[in-house]
GROMACS .gro file of C-alpha atoms in nm:
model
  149
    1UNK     CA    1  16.109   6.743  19.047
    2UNK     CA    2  16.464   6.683  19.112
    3UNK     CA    3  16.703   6.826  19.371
    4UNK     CA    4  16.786   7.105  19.115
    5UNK     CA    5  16.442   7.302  19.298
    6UNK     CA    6  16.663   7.658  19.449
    7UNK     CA    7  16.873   7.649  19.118
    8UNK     CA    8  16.535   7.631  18.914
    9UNK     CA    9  16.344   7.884  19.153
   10UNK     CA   10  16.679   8.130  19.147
   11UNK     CA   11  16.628   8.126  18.799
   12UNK     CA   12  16.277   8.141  18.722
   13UNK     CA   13  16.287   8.510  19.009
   14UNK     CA   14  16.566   8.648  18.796
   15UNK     CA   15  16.377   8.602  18.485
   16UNK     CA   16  16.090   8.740  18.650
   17UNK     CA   17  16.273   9.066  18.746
   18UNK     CA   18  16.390   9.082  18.373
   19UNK     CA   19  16.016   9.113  18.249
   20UNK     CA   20  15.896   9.332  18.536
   21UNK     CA   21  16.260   9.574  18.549
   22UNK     CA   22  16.281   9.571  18.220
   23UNK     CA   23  16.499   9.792  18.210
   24UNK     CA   24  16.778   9.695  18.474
   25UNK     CA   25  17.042   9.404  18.433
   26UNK     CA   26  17.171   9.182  18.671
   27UNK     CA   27  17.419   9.240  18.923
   28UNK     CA   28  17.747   9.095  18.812
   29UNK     CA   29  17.824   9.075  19.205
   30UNK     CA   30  17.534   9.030  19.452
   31UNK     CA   31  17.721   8.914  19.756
   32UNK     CA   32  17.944   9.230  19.746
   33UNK     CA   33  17.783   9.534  19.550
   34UNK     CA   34  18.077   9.739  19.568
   35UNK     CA   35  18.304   9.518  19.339
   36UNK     CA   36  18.039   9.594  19.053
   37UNK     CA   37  18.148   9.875  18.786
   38UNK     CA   38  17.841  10.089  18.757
   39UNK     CA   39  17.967  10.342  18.472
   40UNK     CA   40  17.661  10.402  18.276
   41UNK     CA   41  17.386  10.191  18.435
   42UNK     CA   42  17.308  10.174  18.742
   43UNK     CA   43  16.973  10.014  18.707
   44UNK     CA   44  17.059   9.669  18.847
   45UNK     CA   45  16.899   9.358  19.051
   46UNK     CA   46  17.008   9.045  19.209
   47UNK     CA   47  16.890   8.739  19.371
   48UNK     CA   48  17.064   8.544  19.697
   49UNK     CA   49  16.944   8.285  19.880
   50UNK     CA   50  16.880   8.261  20.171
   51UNK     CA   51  16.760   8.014  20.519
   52UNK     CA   52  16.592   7.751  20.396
   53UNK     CA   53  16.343   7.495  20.616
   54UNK     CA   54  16.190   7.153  20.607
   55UNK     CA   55  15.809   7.261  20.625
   56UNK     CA   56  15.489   7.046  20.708
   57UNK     CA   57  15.374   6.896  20.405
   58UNK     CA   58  15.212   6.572  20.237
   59UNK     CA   59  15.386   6.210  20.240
   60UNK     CA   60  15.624   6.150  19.953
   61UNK     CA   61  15.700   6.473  19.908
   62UNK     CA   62  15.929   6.738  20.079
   63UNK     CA   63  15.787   7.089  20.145
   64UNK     CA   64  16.058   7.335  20.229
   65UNK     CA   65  16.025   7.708  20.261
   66UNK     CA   66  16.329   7.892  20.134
   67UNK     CA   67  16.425   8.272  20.163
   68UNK     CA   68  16.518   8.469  19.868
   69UNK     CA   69  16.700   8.795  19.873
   70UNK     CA   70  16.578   9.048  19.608
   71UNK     CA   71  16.852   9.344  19.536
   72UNK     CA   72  16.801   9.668  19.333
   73UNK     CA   73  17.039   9.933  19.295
   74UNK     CA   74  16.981  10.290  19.125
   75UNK     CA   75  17.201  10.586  19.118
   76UNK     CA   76  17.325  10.902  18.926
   77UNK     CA   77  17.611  10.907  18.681
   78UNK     CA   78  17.878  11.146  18.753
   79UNK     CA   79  17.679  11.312  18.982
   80UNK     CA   80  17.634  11.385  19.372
   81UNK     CA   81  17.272  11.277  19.474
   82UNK     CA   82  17.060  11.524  19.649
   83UNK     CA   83  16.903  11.475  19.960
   84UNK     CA   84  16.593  11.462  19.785
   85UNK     CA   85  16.697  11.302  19.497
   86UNK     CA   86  16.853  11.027  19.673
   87UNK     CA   87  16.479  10.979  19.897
   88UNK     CA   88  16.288  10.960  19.532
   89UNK     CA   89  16.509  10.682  19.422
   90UNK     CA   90  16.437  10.505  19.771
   91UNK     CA   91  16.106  10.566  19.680
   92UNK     CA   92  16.125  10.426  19.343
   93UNK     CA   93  16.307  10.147  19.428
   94UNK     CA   94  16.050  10.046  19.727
   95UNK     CA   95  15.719  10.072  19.482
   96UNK     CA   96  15.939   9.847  19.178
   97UNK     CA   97  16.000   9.564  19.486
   98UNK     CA   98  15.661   9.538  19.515
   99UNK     CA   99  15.571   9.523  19.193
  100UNK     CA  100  15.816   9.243  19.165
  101UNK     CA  101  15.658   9.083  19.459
  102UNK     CA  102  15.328   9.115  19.294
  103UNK     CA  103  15.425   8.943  19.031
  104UNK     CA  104  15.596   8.685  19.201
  105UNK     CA  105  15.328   8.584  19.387
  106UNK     CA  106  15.079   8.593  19.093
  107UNK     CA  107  15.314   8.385  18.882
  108UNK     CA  108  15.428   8.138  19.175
  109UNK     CA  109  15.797   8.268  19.132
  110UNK     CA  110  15.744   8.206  18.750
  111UNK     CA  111  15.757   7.826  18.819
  112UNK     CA  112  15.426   7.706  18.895
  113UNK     CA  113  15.548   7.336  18.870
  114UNK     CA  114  15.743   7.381  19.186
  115UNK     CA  115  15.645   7.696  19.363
  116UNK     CA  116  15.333   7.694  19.606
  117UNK     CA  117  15.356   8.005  19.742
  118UNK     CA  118  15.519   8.348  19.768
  119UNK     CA  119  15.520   8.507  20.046
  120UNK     CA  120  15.586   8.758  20.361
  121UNK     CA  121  15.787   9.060  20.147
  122UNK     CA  122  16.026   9.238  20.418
  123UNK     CA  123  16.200   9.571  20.243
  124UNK     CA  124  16.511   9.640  20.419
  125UNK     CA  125  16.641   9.993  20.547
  126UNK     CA  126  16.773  10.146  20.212
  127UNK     CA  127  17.194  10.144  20.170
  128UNK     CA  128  17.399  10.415  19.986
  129UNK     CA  129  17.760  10.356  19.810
  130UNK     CA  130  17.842  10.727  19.819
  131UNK     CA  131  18.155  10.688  19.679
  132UNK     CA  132  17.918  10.555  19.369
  133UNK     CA  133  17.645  10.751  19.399
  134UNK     CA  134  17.396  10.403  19.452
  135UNK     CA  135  17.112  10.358  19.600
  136UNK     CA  136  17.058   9.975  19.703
  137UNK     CA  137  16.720   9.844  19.826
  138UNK     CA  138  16.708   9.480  19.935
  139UNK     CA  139  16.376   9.273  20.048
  140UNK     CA  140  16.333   8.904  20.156
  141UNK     CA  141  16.097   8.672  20.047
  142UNK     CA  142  15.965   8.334  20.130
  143UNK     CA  143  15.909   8.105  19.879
  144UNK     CA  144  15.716   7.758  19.972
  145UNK     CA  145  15.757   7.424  19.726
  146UNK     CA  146  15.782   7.083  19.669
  147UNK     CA  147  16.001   6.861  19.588
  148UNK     CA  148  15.846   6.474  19.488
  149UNK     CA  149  16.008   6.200  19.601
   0.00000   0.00000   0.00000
């Protein structure tokens, strides 16, 4: 495996999202959620990384562990959200993260080659855009792999 691991990992968790969310598209801006144009979809995920770490492993290889930031966002068109509207979305939004996670784990990040292990899901307090009517739900994840040298 080359250097190219995060880029290949970043990749392999977006197209796992795709299959799982099936329904949502990516974020055109991750880092700063309020430059994307929502109009008529809402539905939307990203992936940031995150810390990364040298971790104990075997000789001629290097074993890192590596955060990932998982982002969904959901939301009403041209419409206020309800209290309780707004709270089912959370919901929503907290059950379809761990589905993701679910599958990330059982697929090793959907890149077995390099991936050892997925692991310790943290869901974040839930965010609202108001002024957009979104609902954004972000979770870490630490992802463990190797790298032959």
């Amino acid at each position: 495996m080359s250097v190219t691991a995060v880029s290949t990992l970043v990749s392999s968790i977006k197209a796992r999202i795709a299959i799982v969310a099936n329904d949502y598209t990516e974020l055109g801006y991750a880092l700063d959620i309020n430059k994307n144009a929502f109009k008529n979809n809402y539905k939307r995920y990203g992936v940031l990384v995150g810390a990364g770490a040298e971790a104990a492993g075997v000789t001629r290889a290097l074993t890192m562990d590596q955060t990932f930031e998982l982002i969904l966002t959901d939301g009403f068109i041209n419409k206020q959200m309800s209290d309780s509207e707004e709270q089912s979305k959370v919901i929503a939004l907290q059950d379809l993260m761990k589905d993701i996670y679910l599958d990330l784990v059982n697929t090793k990040a959907g890149s077995p080659s390099t991936c050892m292990i997925v692991s310790q899901l943290q869901l974040q307090t839930p965010e609202t855009i108001k002024e957009q009517n979104v609902v954004i739900q972000r979770a870490t994840i630490n992802v463990k792999y190797r790298i032959n040298l």
